[in-house]
Structure formats: C-alpha cells, structure tokens
C-alpha cells in the first residue's frame, strides 16, 4: 500500500508519525472509537490478570492510557512500566499521569519494543495496545514480551482486527478509509498520519494469525476475543510455568 513504509524504514517512519500527532492523539482516539477505547482497555487489563501489588509492563504505551489502566488494577503497591520510543507520546503520558491516583506506581521510559532493556521473568504480565501493528517485526516483539514476563504470566495485545461479516466488513473499511483521514486532518492537521492508520490496520495480520504467532513465540492458552464485530480484538496467551515450551535458544 502506498501509505506504508518498507520494513527497514518502518521504525523511523512510525516514530516520526507518532511524534507529530502526540498532542491530539487522545482526542482523536476518543472520537474514532466513540469513547469505547476506555472499556476495551479495561477489558484488556482484566484479561491480563493484573492484581493488587503486581508488576506490569505496557509496551508501545503511547500516551499511557493502558499503562494507567494496569496501574489502577495493581493499586498503590503495584509497579507498572510504560515503554515507548516516541519522546512526544511519552511526554503526553507523563502529563496525563500527573494527577492520576496511582501515579507513583507508574514509571515511563523511552525505549524500543524490539529490544527491551529488562531482565528475563520480571513482570506479572505484559500488555500492548494498538502497538504490534506498528513494529517492524511482530514475532520479535512478542518474543520480547514473553521473555520479560514471569512463568505463568499473561501477554495481551489489544489492536485493530479484521471483521468478518460480509457487508459490515466492506462498509467498515470504506468508512475507515474516508472518514478517519478526514478527521485526522480536521483535528490534528495531519491527514497522512491517519491514512497510515487505515493502511496499517488493513494489512495487519488476522487476529487468528496473531494468536498463532503468540503460540509460536512460546505462549500457551492462546486465544482471541473479537470486540465490536471484530473491528478490534484482544489476543492473549500465557507463559508456561515449566520451561518445556519456551527455549531461549530460539529467541532470534
Ligand atoms: C497507536 S499508538 C498506541 C498507544 C497506546 N498503547 C494506546 O493504548 O493508545 C502506538 C504507539 O506505539 C509506539 N511504537 C511503535 N513502534 C514502537 C517500538 N518499536 N518501540 C516502542 N514504541 C513503539 C508509537 O510510538 C506509539 O506511541
């Protein structure tokens, strides 16, 4: 697709794109999803099994909305890390969390999801919201998530998905292609970035395929849950407690 960068230049393109739309990202999200994004994030955190006093990682955290949702579940004794490579998105995340009840449980850092600066087996769970679509190598990032999660912990992705119902599916892609870039132009002055959003969603792997990538990356109990007719999906898996299915030698 014309609006998509090649694999080699993808990281730079994505970083620049999110740096350029950071300021209006949350407003656009609310408008595009009719405010449903909040409930989707809440459900994703519920599926992550994050609990009081838990440790958690949220990669591609952007403006920190899913990170804060995890922190809400972990409470004051929790320790949640949000990681993103866009300095402007991280800056907005810090602003968003400034008056948040559980702000002291959150730590935002700038870093690359393809190679995370964390030890093995340190987090109770790892989440990624609308992030895997944007990375150059989905499998590599999922492997990284698996690596840093403790045995028994959950790995969760919440992202755009591929609706299946005929007619609804065609209408959805038509509206997405026409309306979202126009709204992007109106509210963030950046039509190109929101054209990329459409193109990246259109070519993103089917949720069933993403669940298969989760399994290949070493997770068990993999499954997907369609939301809003498959417009969005939660894909999940659990790191096995016994090391039989997760061989670090396969890491690359
Ligand atoms: C669509 S936003 C999602 C933000 C947030 N998770 C949410 O729930 O709204 C995607 C984010 O992924 C980040 N991102 C993309 N590739 C990345 C990478 N390789 N490493 C770290 N962050 C990345 C972008 O900077 C952007 O902030």
PDB file of C-alpha atoms and ligand atoms in Angstrom:
ATOM      1  CA  UNK A   1       0.000   0.000   0.000  1.00  0.00           C
ATOM      2  CA  UNK A   2       1.250   3.450  -0.953  1.00  0.00           C
ATOM      3  CA  UNK A   3       0.931   4.891   2.586  1.00  0.00           C
ATOM      4  CA  UNK A   4       3.055   2.189   4.194  1.00  0.00           C
ATOM      5  CA  UNK A   5       6.816   2.437   4.713  1.00  0.00           C
ATOM      6  CA  UNK A   6       9.130  -0.508   3.914  1.00  0.00           C
ATOM      7  CA  UNK A   7      10.245  -2.792   6.743  1.00  0.00           C
ATOM      8  CA  UNK A   8      13.690  -1.137   7.020  1.00  0.00           C
ATOM      9  CA  UNK A   9      12.343   2.405   7.314  1.00  0.00           C
ATOM     10  CA  UNK A  10       9.237   1.499   9.332  1.00  0.00           C
ATOM     11  CA  UNK A  11      10.590   2.273  12.821  1.00  0.00           C
ATOM     12  CA  UNK A  12      11.767   5.757  11.838  1.00  0.00           C
ATOM     13  CA  UNK A  13       8.541   6.493   9.964  1.00  0.00           C
ATOM     14  CA  UNK A  14       6.367   5.308  12.874  1.00  0.00           C
ATOM     15  CA  UNK A  15       8.400   7.238  15.439  1.00  0.00           C
ATOM     16  CA  UNK A  16       8.115  10.466  13.411  1.00  0.00           C
ATOM     17  CA  UNK A  17       4.410   9.880  12.790  1.00  0.00           C
ATOM     18  CA  UNK A  18       3.577   9.459  16.481  1.00  0.00           C
ATOM     19  CA  UNK A  19       5.815  12.341  17.480  1.00  0.00           C
ATOM     20  CA  UNK A  20       3.801  14.513  15.092  1.00  0.00           C
ATOM     21  CA  UNK A  21       0.324  13.520  16.357  1.00  0.00           C
ATOM     22  CA  UNK A  22       1.057  13.111  20.084  1.00  0.00           C
ATOM     23  CA  UNK A  23      -0.725  16.285  21.190  1.00  0.00           C
ATOM     24  CA  UNK A  24      -4.118  15.347  19.724  1.00  0.00           C
ATOM     25  CA  UNK A  25      -3.766  11.557  19.919  1.00  0.00           C
ATOM     26  CA  UNK A  26      -6.156  11.045  22.849  1.00  0.00           C
ATOM     27  CA  UNK A  27      -8.853  13.303  21.389  1.00  0.00           C
ATOM     28  CA  UNK A  28      -8.681  11.504  18.035  1.00  0.00           C
ATOM     29  CA  UNK A  29      -8.856   8.110  19.776  1.00  0.00           C
ATOM     30  CA  UNK A  30     -11.984   9.086  21.677  1.00  0.00           C
ATOM     31  CA  UNK A  31     -13.634  10.426  18.513  1.00  0.00           C
ATOM     32  CA  UNK A  32     -12.664   7.473  16.318  1.00  0.00           C
ATOM     33  CA  UNK A  33     -13.861   4.851  18.805  1.00  0.00           C
ATOM     34  CA  UNK A  34     -16.883   6.816  20.120  1.00  0.00           C
ATOM     35  CA  UNK A  35     -15.216   6.593  23.540  1.00  0.00           C
ATOM     36  CA  UNK A  36     -15.217   2.785  23.502  1.00  0.00           C
ATOM     37  CA  UNK A  37     -11.420   2.604  23.727  1.00  0.00           C
ATOM     38  CA  UNK A  38     -11.614   3.034  27.524  1.00  0.00           C
ATOM     39  CA  UNK A  39     -13.782  -0.041  28.015  1.00  0.00           C
ATOM     40  CA  UNK A  40     -11.616  -2.066  25.601  1.00  0.00           C
ATOM     41  CA  UNK A  41      -8.518  -1.156  27.625  1.00  0.00           C
ATOM     42  CA  UNK A  42     -10.291  -2.094  30.856  1.00  0.00           C
ATOM     43  CA  UNK A  43     -11.183  -5.475  29.411  1.00  0.00           C
ATOM     44  CA  UNK A  44      -7.613  -5.996  28.163  1.00  0.00           C
ATOM     45  CA  UNK A  45      -6.310  -5.357  31.694  1.00  0.00           C
ATOM     46  CA  UNK A  46      -8.896  -7.727  33.133  1.00  0.00           C
ATOM     47  CA  UNK A  47      -7.640 -10.410  30.727  1.00  0.00           C
ATOM     48  CA  UNK A  48      -4.045  -9.652  31.813  1.00  0.00           C
ATOM     49  CA  UNK A  49      -4.952 -10.799  35.352  1.00  0.00           C
ATOM     50  CA  UNK A  50      -3.054  -7.838  36.780  1.00  0.00           C
ATOM     51  CA  UNK A  51      -3.662  -7.793  40.515  1.00  0.00           C
ATOM     52  CA  UNK A  52      -3.177  -5.671  43.633  1.00  0.00           C
ATOM     53  CA  UNK A  53       0.552  -5.141  44.213  1.00  0.00           C
ATOM     54  CA  UNK A  54       1.505  -6.661  40.847  1.00  0.00           C
ATOM     55  CA  UNK A  55       4.269  -5.696  38.444  1.00  0.00           C
ATOM     56  CA  UNK A  56       3.366  -4.995  34.839  1.00  0.00           C
ATOM     57  CA  UNK A  57       4.764  -3.824  31.541  1.00  0.00           C
ATOM     58  CA  UNK A  58       2.872  -1.875  28.891  1.00  0.00           C
ATOM     59  CA  UNK A  59       4.836  -1.567  25.669  1.00  0.00           C
ATOM     60  CA  UNK A  60       4.140   0.935  22.880  1.00  0.00           C
ATOM     61  CA  UNK A  61       2.379   2.734  25.732  1.00  0.00           C
ATOM     62  CA  UNK A  62       1.917   5.991  23.800  1.00  0.00           C
ATOM     63  CA  UNK A  63       0.031   8.496  25.942  1.00  0.00           C
ATOM     64  CA  UNK A  64      -0.158   5.993  28.797  1.00  0.00           C
ATOM     65  CA  UNK A  65      -3.873   5.163  28.831  1.00  0.00           C
ATOM     66  CA  UNK A  66      -3.416   1.385  29.023  1.00  0.00           C
ATOM     67  CA  UNK A  67      -0.486   1.804  31.420  1.00  0.00           C
ATOM     68  CA  UNK A  68      -2.747   3.755  33.782  1.00  0.00           C
ATOM     69  CA  UNK A  69      -5.467   1.128  33.463  1.00  0.00           C
ATOM     70  CA  UNK A  70      -2.912  -1.504  34.551  1.00  0.00           C
ATOM     71  CA  UNK A  71      -1.815   0.734  37.415  1.00  0.00           C
ATOM     72  CA  UNK A  72      -5.421   1.060  38.551  1.00  0.00           C
ATOM     73  CA  UNK A  73      -5.621  -2.747  38.814  1.00  0.00           C
ATOM     74  CA  UNK A  74      -2.277  -3.000  40.616  1.00  0.00           C
ATOM     75  CA  UNK A  75      -3.064  -0.213  43.105  1.00  0.00           C
ATOM     76  CA  UNK A  76      -0.597   1.729  45.238  1.00  0.00           C
ATOM     77  CA  UNK A  77       1.695  -1.223  45.860  1.00  0.00           C
ATOM     78  CA  UNK A  78       1.911  -2.018  42.136  1.00  0.00           C
ATOM     79  CA  UNK A  79       4.868  -1.289  39.866  1.00  0.00           C
ATOM     80  CA  UNK A  80       3.933  -0.613  36.251  1.00  0.00           C
ATOM     81  CA  UNK A  81       6.347   0.346  33.475  1.00  0.00           C
ATOM     82  CA  UNK A  82       5.240   2.074  30.273  1.00  0.00           C
ATOM     83  CA  UNK A  83       7.689   1.912  27.359  1.00  0.00           C
ATOM     84  CA  UNK A  84       7.534   3.818  24.072  1.00  0.00           C
ATOM     85  CA  UNK A  85      10.097   5.114  21.594  1.00  0.00           C
ATOM     86  CA  UNK A  86       8.298   8.370  20.791  1.00  0.00           C
ATOM     87  CA  UNK A  87       9.509  11.123  23.102  1.00  0.00           C
ATOM     88  CA  UNK A  88       6.415  13.244  22.414  1.00  0.00           C
ATOM     89  CA  UNK A  89       3.983  10.408  23.223  1.00  0.00           C
ATOM     90  CA  UNK A  90       5.896   9.718  26.461  1.00  0.00           C
ATOM     91  CA  UNK A  91       5.780  13.410  27.300  1.00  0.00           C
ATOM     92  CA  UNK A  92       1.960  13.401  26.925  1.00  0.00           C
ATOM     93  CA  UNK A  93       1.831  10.166  29.001  1.00  0.00           C
ATOM     94  CA  UNK A  94       3.695  11.890  31.850  1.00  0.00           C
ATOM     95  CA  UNK A  95       1.299  14.845  31.657  1.00  0.00           C
ATOM     96  CA  UNK A  96      -1.723  12.507  31.624  1.00  0.00           C
ATOM     97  CA  UNK A  97      -0.466  10.660  34.696  1.00  0.00           C
ATOM     98  CA  UNK A  98       0.402  13.824  36.650  1.00  0.00           C
ATOM     99  CA  UNK A  99      -2.844  13.915  38.624  1.00  0.00           C
ATOM    100  CA  UNK A 100      -3.627  10.210  38.393  1.00  0.00           C
ATOM    101  CA  UNK A 101      -4.454   8.489  41.676  1.00  0.00           C
ATOM    102  CA  UNK A 102      -1.822   5.784  41.181  1.00  0.00           C
ATOM    103  CA  UNK A 103       0.816   7.944  39.511  1.00  0.00           C
ATOM    104  CA  UNK A 104       3.507   6.813  41.960  1.00  0.00           C
ATOM    105  CA  UNK A 105       3.166   3.220  40.765  1.00  0.00           C
ATOM    106  CA  UNK A 106       3.988   4.184  37.169  1.00  0.00           C
ATOM    107  CA  UNK A 107       7.337   4.636  35.507  1.00  0.00           C
ATOM    108  CA  UNK A 108       7.501   5.721  31.843  1.00  0.00           C
ATOM    109  CA  UNK A 109      10.642   5.091  29.874  1.00  0.00           C
ATOM    110  CA  UNK A 110      11.715   5.739  26.304  1.00  0.00           C
ATOM    111  CA  UNK A 111      12.847   2.554  24.604  1.00  0.00           C
ATOM    112  CA  UNK A 112      12.453   0.196  21.668  1.00  0.00           C
ATOM    113  CA  UNK A 113       9.976  -2.684  21.957  1.00  0.00           C
ATOM    114  CA  UNK A 114      12.157  -4.709  19.573  1.00  0.00           C
ATOM    115  CA  UNK A 115      14.884  -4.903  22.183  1.00  0.00           C
ATOM    116  CA  UNK A 116      13.716  -4.146  25.695  1.00  0.00           C
ATOM    117  CA  UNK A 117      16.046  -3.057  28.490  1.00  0.00           C
ATOM    118  CA  UNK A 118      14.628  -5.536  31.026  1.00  0.00           C
ATOM    119  CA  UNK A 119      15.772  -8.771  32.672  1.00  0.00           C
ATOM    120  CA  UNK A 120      14.053 -12.089  31.966  1.00  0.00           C
ATOM    121  CA  UNK A 121      10.974 -13.125  34.023  1.00  0.00           C
ATOM    122  CA  UNK A 122      10.358  -9.845  35.865  1.00  0.00           C
ATOM    123  CA  UNK A 123       6.750  -8.824  35.136  1.00  0.00           C
ATOM    124  CA  UNK A 124       3.476 -10.450  36.204  1.00  0.00           C
ATOM    125  CA  UNK A 125       2.024  -9.523  32.802  1.00  0.00           C
ATOM    126  CA  UNK A 126       2.764  -7.536  29.652  1.00  0.00           C
ATOM    127  CA  UNK A 127       0.280  -5.601  27.529  1.00  0.00           C
ATOM    128  CA  UNK A 128       0.431  -3.817  24.200  1.00  0.00           C
ATOM    129  CA  UNK A 129      -2.378  -1.604  22.920  1.00  0.00           C
ATOM    130  CA  UNK A 130      -2.531  -0.783  19.209  1.00  0.00           C
ATOM    131  CA  UNK A 131       1.217  -1.339  19.076  1.00  0.00           C
ATOM    132  CA  UNK A 132       2.045  -4.605  17.274  1.00  0.00           C
ATOM    133  CA  UNK A 133       0.659  -3.194  14.017  1.00  0.00           C
ATOM    134  CA  UNK A 134       3.369  -0.577  14.138  1.00  0.00           C
ATOM    135  CA  UNK A 135       6.523  -2.577  14.836  1.00  0.00           C
ATOM    136  CA  UNK A 136       8.870  -3.873  12.107  1.00  0.00           C
ATOM    137  CA  UNK A 137       8.805  -7.480  13.403  1.00  0.00           C
ATOM    138  CA  UNK A 138       5.748  -8.675  15.353  1.00  0.00           C
ATOM    139  CA  UNK A 139       7.238 -12.059  16.272  1.00  0.00           C
ATOM    140  CA  UNK A 140      10.388 -10.465  17.697  1.00  0.00           C
ATOM    141  CA  UNK A 141       8.369  -8.074  19.870  1.00  0.00           C
ATOM    142  CA  UNK A 142       6.069 -10.841  21.137  1.00  0.00           C
ATOM    143  CA  UNK A 143       9.168 -12.917  21.993  1.00  0.00           C
ATOM    144  CA  UNK A 144      10.483  -9.964  23.956  1.00  0.00           C
ATOM    145  CA  UNK A 145       7.193  -9.735  25.854  1.00  0.00           C
ATOM    146  CA  UNK A 146       7.347 -13.456  26.607  1.00  0.00           C
ATOM    147  CA  UNK A 147      10.947 -13.168  27.751  1.00  0.00           C
ATOM    148  CA  UNK A 148      10.284 -10.461  30.347  1.00  0.00           C
ATOM    149  CA  UNK A 149       7.070 -11.962  31.767  1.00  0.00           C
ATOM    150  CA  UNK A 150       7.290 -14.372  34.712  1.00  0.00           C
ATOM    151  CA  UNK A 151       6.322 -18.012  34.103  1.00  0.00           C
ATOM    152  CA  UNK A 152       2.530 -18.219  34.429  1.00  0.00           C
ATOM    153  CA  UNK A 153       2.091 -14.537  33.443  1.00  0.00           C
ATOM    154  CA  UNK A 154      -0.156 -13.270  30.657  1.00  0.00           C
ATOM    155  CA  UNK A 155       0.785 -11.470  27.427  1.00  0.00           C
ATOM    156  CA  UNK A 156      -2.021  -9.373  25.924  1.00  0.00           C
ATOM    157  CA  UNK A 157      -2.446  -7.446  22.699  1.00  0.00           C
ATOM    158  CA  UNK A 158      -5.368  -5.101  22.043  1.00  0.00           C
ATOM    159  CA  UNK A 159      -5.429  -3.906  18.440  1.00  0.00           C
ATOM    160  CA  UNK A 160      -7.364  -3.320  15.259  1.00  0.00           C
ATOM    161  CA  UNK A 161      -8.550  -6.571  13.745  1.00  0.00           C
ATOM    162  CA  UNK A 162     -10.236  -7.990  10.667  1.00  0.00           C
ATOM    163  CA  UNK A 163     -14.057  -8.021  10.835  1.00  0.00           C
ATOM    164  CA  UNK A 164     -15.569 -10.989   9.007  1.00  0.00           C
ATOM    165  CA  UNK A 165     -19.269 -10.223   8.469  1.00  0.00           C
ATOM    166  CA  UNK A 166     -19.953  -9.515   4.774  1.00  0.00           C
ATOM    167  CA  UNK A 167     -21.400  -6.054   4.001  1.00  0.00           C
ATOM    168  CA  UNK A 168     -20.489  -4.789   7.514  1.00  0.00           C
ATOM    169  CA  UNK A 169     -16.846  -5.517   6.674  1.00  0.00           C
ATOM    170  CA  UNK A 170     -16.968  -3.607   3.340  1.00  0.00           C
ATOM    171  CA  UNK A 171     -18.803  -0.657   4.910  1.00  0.00           C
ATOM    172  CA  UNK A 172     -16.365  -0.545   7.811  1.00  0.00           C
ATOM    173  CA  UNK A 173     -13.266  -0.375   5.589  1.00  0.00           C
ATOM    174  CA  UNK A 174     -14.938   2.197   3.315  1.00  0.00           C
ATOM    175  CA  UNK A 175     -15.828   4.477   6.264  1.00  0.00           C
ATOM    176  CA  UNK A 176     -12.417   3.944   7.861  1.00  0.00           C
ATOM    177  CA  UNK A 177     -10.623   4.913   4.645  1.00  0.00           C
ATOM    178  CA  UNK A 178     -12.742   8.022   4.043  1.00  0.00           C
ATOM    179  CA  UNK A 179     -13.617   9.321   7.498  1.00  0.00           C
ATOM    180  CA  UNK A 180     -10.548   8.756   9.662  1.00  0.00           C
ATOM    181  CA  UNK A 181      -8.007  10.615   7.454  1.00  0.00           C
ATOM    182  CA  UNK A 182     -10.523  13.471   7.096  1.00  0.00           C
ATOM    183  CA  UNK A 183     -10.978  13.619  10.876  1.00  0.00           C
ATOM    184  CA  UNK A 184      -7.200  13.433  11.297  1.00  0.00           C
ATOM    185  CA  UNK A 185      -6.847  16.466   9.020  1.00  0.00           C
ATOM    186  CA  UNK A 186      -9.542  18.365  10.908  1.00  0.00           C
ATOM    187  CA  UNK A 187      -8.458  17.637  14.478  1.00  0.00           C
ATOM    188  CA  UNK A 188      -4.714  17.080  14.259  1.00  0.00           C
ATOM    189  CA  UNK A 189      -3.839  18.752  10.948  1.00  0.00           C
ATOM    190  CA  UNK A 190      -2.225  15.506   9.808  1.00  0.00           C
ATOM    191  CA  UNK A 191      -4.158  13.569   7.178  1.00  0.00           C
ATOM    192  CA  UNK A 192      -1.114  11.471   6.198  1.00  0.00           C
ATOM    193  CA  UNK A 193      -0.700  10.005   9.695  1.00  0.00           C
ATOM    194  CA  UNK A 194      -4.317   8.871   9.761  1.00  0.00           C
ATOM    195  CA  UNK A 195      -4.053   7.490   6.225  1.00  0.00           C
ATOM    196  CA  UNK A 196      -1.224   5.365   7.649  1.00  0.00           C
ATOM    197  CA  UNK A 197      -3.551   4.249  10.452  1.00  0.00           C
ATOM    198  CA  UNK A 198      -6.037   2.932   7.873  1.00  0.00           C
ATOM    199  CA  UNK A 199      -3.371   1.225   5.739  1.00  0.00           C
ATOM    200  CA  UNK A 200      -1.608  -0.377   8.704  1.00  0.00           C
ATOM    201  CA  UNK A 201      -4.927  -1.729  10.016  1.00  0.00           C
ATOM    202  CA  UNK A 202      -5.930  -3.060   6.584  1.00  0.00           C
ATOM    203  CA  UNK A 203      -2.737  -5.110   6.178  1.00  0.00           C
ATOM    204  CA  UNK A 204      -2.425  -6.180   9.842  1.00  0.00           C
ATOM    205  CA  UNK A 205      -2.476  -9.929  10.455  1.00  0.00           C
ATOM    206  CA  UNK A 206      -5.832 -11.544  11.211  1.00  0.00           C
ATOM    207  CA  UNK A 207      -6.421 -11.985  14.966  1.00  0.00           C
ATOM    208  CA  UNK A 208      -6.349 -15.772  14.475  1.00  0.00           C
ATOM    209  CA  UNK A 209      -2.924 -15.469  12.858  1.00  0.00           C
ATOM    210  CA  UNK A 210      -1.723 -13.218  15.673  1.00  0.00           C
ATOM    211  CA  UNK A 211      -2.821 -15.869  18.187  1.00  0.00           C
ATOM    212  CA  UNK A 212      -0.739 -18.367  16.171  1.00  0.00           C
ATOM    213  CA  UNK A 213       2.262 -16.005  16.401  1.00  0.00           C
ATOM    214  CA  UNK A 214       1.712 -15.907  20.193  1.00  0.00           C
ATOM    215  CA  UNK A 215       1.814 -19.716  20.269  1.00  0.00           C
ATOM    216  CA  UNK A 216       4.945 -19.812  18.095  1.00  0.00           C
ATOM    217  CA  UNK A 217       6.569 -17.319  20.478  1.00  0.00           C
ATOM    218  CA  UNK A 218       6.166 -19.838  23.301  1.00  0.00           C
ATOM    219  CA  UNK A 219       2.818 -18.918  24.853  1.00  0.00           C
ATOM    220  CA  UNK A 220       0.131 -21.419  25.801  1.00  0.00           C
ATOM    221  CA  UNK A 221      -3.655 -20.987  26.215  1.00  0.00           C
ATOM    222  CA  UNK A 222      -3.554 -18.624  23.217  1.00  0.00           C
ATOM    223  CA  UNK A 223      -6.863 -17.254  22.009  1.00  0.00           C
ATOM    224  CA  UNK A 224      -8.511 -14.152  20.600  1.00  0.00           C
ATOM    225  CA  UNK A 225     -11.610 -12.278  21.581  1.00  0.00           C
ATOM    226  CA  UNK A 226     -13.371 -10.153  18.959  1.00  0.00           C
ATOM    227  CA  UNK A 227     -14.844  -6.837  20.087  1.00  0.00           C
ATOM    228  CA  UNK A 228     -17.382  -4.796  18.120  1.00  0.00           C
ATOM    229  CA  UNK A 229     -17.809  -7.436  15.430  1.00  0.00           C
ATOM    230  CA  UNK A 230     -14.075  -7.978  15.037  1.00  0.00           C
ATOM    231  CA  UNK A 231     -13.180  -4.345  14.399  1.00  0.00           C
ATOM    232  CA  UNK A 232     -10.899  -4.687  17.414  1.00  0.00           C
ATOM    233  CA  UNK A 233      -9.589  -7.858  19.083  1.00  0.00           C
ATOM    234  CA  UNK A 234      -7.801  -8.899  22.236  1.00  0.00           C
ATOM    235  CA  UNK A 235      -5.218 -11.616  21.614  1.00  0.00           C
ATOM    236  CA  UNK A 236      -3.776 -13.362  24.657  1.00  0.00           C
ATOM    237  CA  UNK A 237      -1.524 -16.132  25.852  1.00  0.00           C
ATOM    238  CA  UNK A 238       0.197 -17.376  28.990  1.00  0.00           C
ATOM    239  CA  UNK A 239       3.887 -18.051  29.536  1.00  0.00           C
ATOM    240  CA  UNK A 240       4.189 -21.687  30.559  1.00  0.00           C
ATOM    241  CA  UNK A 241       5.164 -22.352  34.153  1.00  0.00           C
ATOM    242  CA  UNK A 242       7.501 -25.125  33.104  1.00  0.00           C
ATOM    243  CA  UNK A 243      10.155 -24.288  30.608  1.00  0.00           C
ATOM    244  CA  UNK A 244       9.255 -27.104  28.207  1.00  0.00           C
ATOM    245  CA  UNK A 245       7.760 -24.820  25.547  1.00  0.00           C
ATOM    246  CA  UNK A 246       9.988 -21.790  25.861  1.00  0.00           C
ATOM    247  CA  UNK A 247      13.511 -22.265  24.647  1.00  0.00           C
ATOM    248  CA  UNK A 248      15.615 -19.105  24.901  1.00  0.00           C
ATOM    249  CA  UNK A 249      17.910 -20.537  22.225  1.00  0.00           C
ATOM    250  CA  UNK A 250      15.067 -19.886  19.717  1.00  0.00           C
ATOM    251  CA  UNK A 251      14.944 -16.246  20.742  1.00  0.00           C
ATOM    252  CA  UNK A 252      16.029 -14.903  17.340  1.00  0.00           C
TER     253      UNK A 252
HETATM  254  C1  LIG B   1      -1.285   3.627  18.208  1.00  0.00           C
HETATM  255  S1  LIG B   1      -0.158   4.090  19.469  1.00  0.00           S
HETATM  256  C2  LIG B   1      -0.805   3.207  20.854  1.00  0.00           C
HETATM  257  C3  LIG B   1      -0.674   3.937  22.163  1.00  0.00           C
HETATM  258  C4  LIG B   1      -1.300   3.277  23.378  1.00  0.00           C
HETATM  259  N1  LIG B   1      -0.822   1.941  23.596  1.00  0.00           N
HETATM  260  C5  LIG B   1      -2.800   3.296  23.410  1.00  0.00           C
HETATM  261  O1  LIG B   1      -3.374   2.377  24.008  1.00  0.00           O
HETATM  262  O2  LIG B   1      -3.417   4.240  22.904  1.00  0.00           O
HETATM  263  C6  LIG B   1       1.258   3.137  19.057  1.00  0.00           C
HETATM  264  C7  LIG B   1       2.476   3.524  19.861  1.00  0.00           C
HETATM  265  O3  LIG B   1       3.490   2.553  19.613  1.00  0.00           O
HETATM  266  C8  LIG B   1       4.739   3.202  19.665  1.00  0.00           C
HETATM  267  N2  LIG B   1       5.733   2.342  18.995  1.00  0.00           N
HETATM  268  C9  LIG B   1       5.688   1.866  17.743  1.00  0.00           C
HETATM  269  N3  LIG B   1       6.770   1.100  17.488  1.00  0.00           N
HETATM  270  C10 LIG B   1       7.498   1.071  18.632  1.00  0.00           C
HETATM  271  C11 LIG B   1       8.711   0.436  19.013  1.00  0.00           C
HETATM  272  N4  LIG B   1       9.403  -0.320  18.150  1.00  0.00           N
HETATM  273  N5  LIG B   1       9.170   0.604  20.260  1.00  0.00           N
HETATM  274  C12 LIG B   1       8.478   1.376  21.149  1.00  0.00           C
HETATM  275  N6  LIG B   1       7.336   2.027  20.840  1.00  0.00           N
HETATM  276  C13 LIG B   1       6.842   1.872  19.600  1.00  0.00           C
HETATM  277  C14 LIG B   1       4.482   4.539  18.982  1.00  0.00           C
HETATM  278  O4  LIG B   1       5.447   5.490  19.301  1.00  0.00           O
HETATM  279  C15 LIG B   1       3.092   4.867  19.517  1.00  0.00           C
HETATM  280  O5  LIG B   1       3.166   5.661  20.673  1.00  0.00           O
END
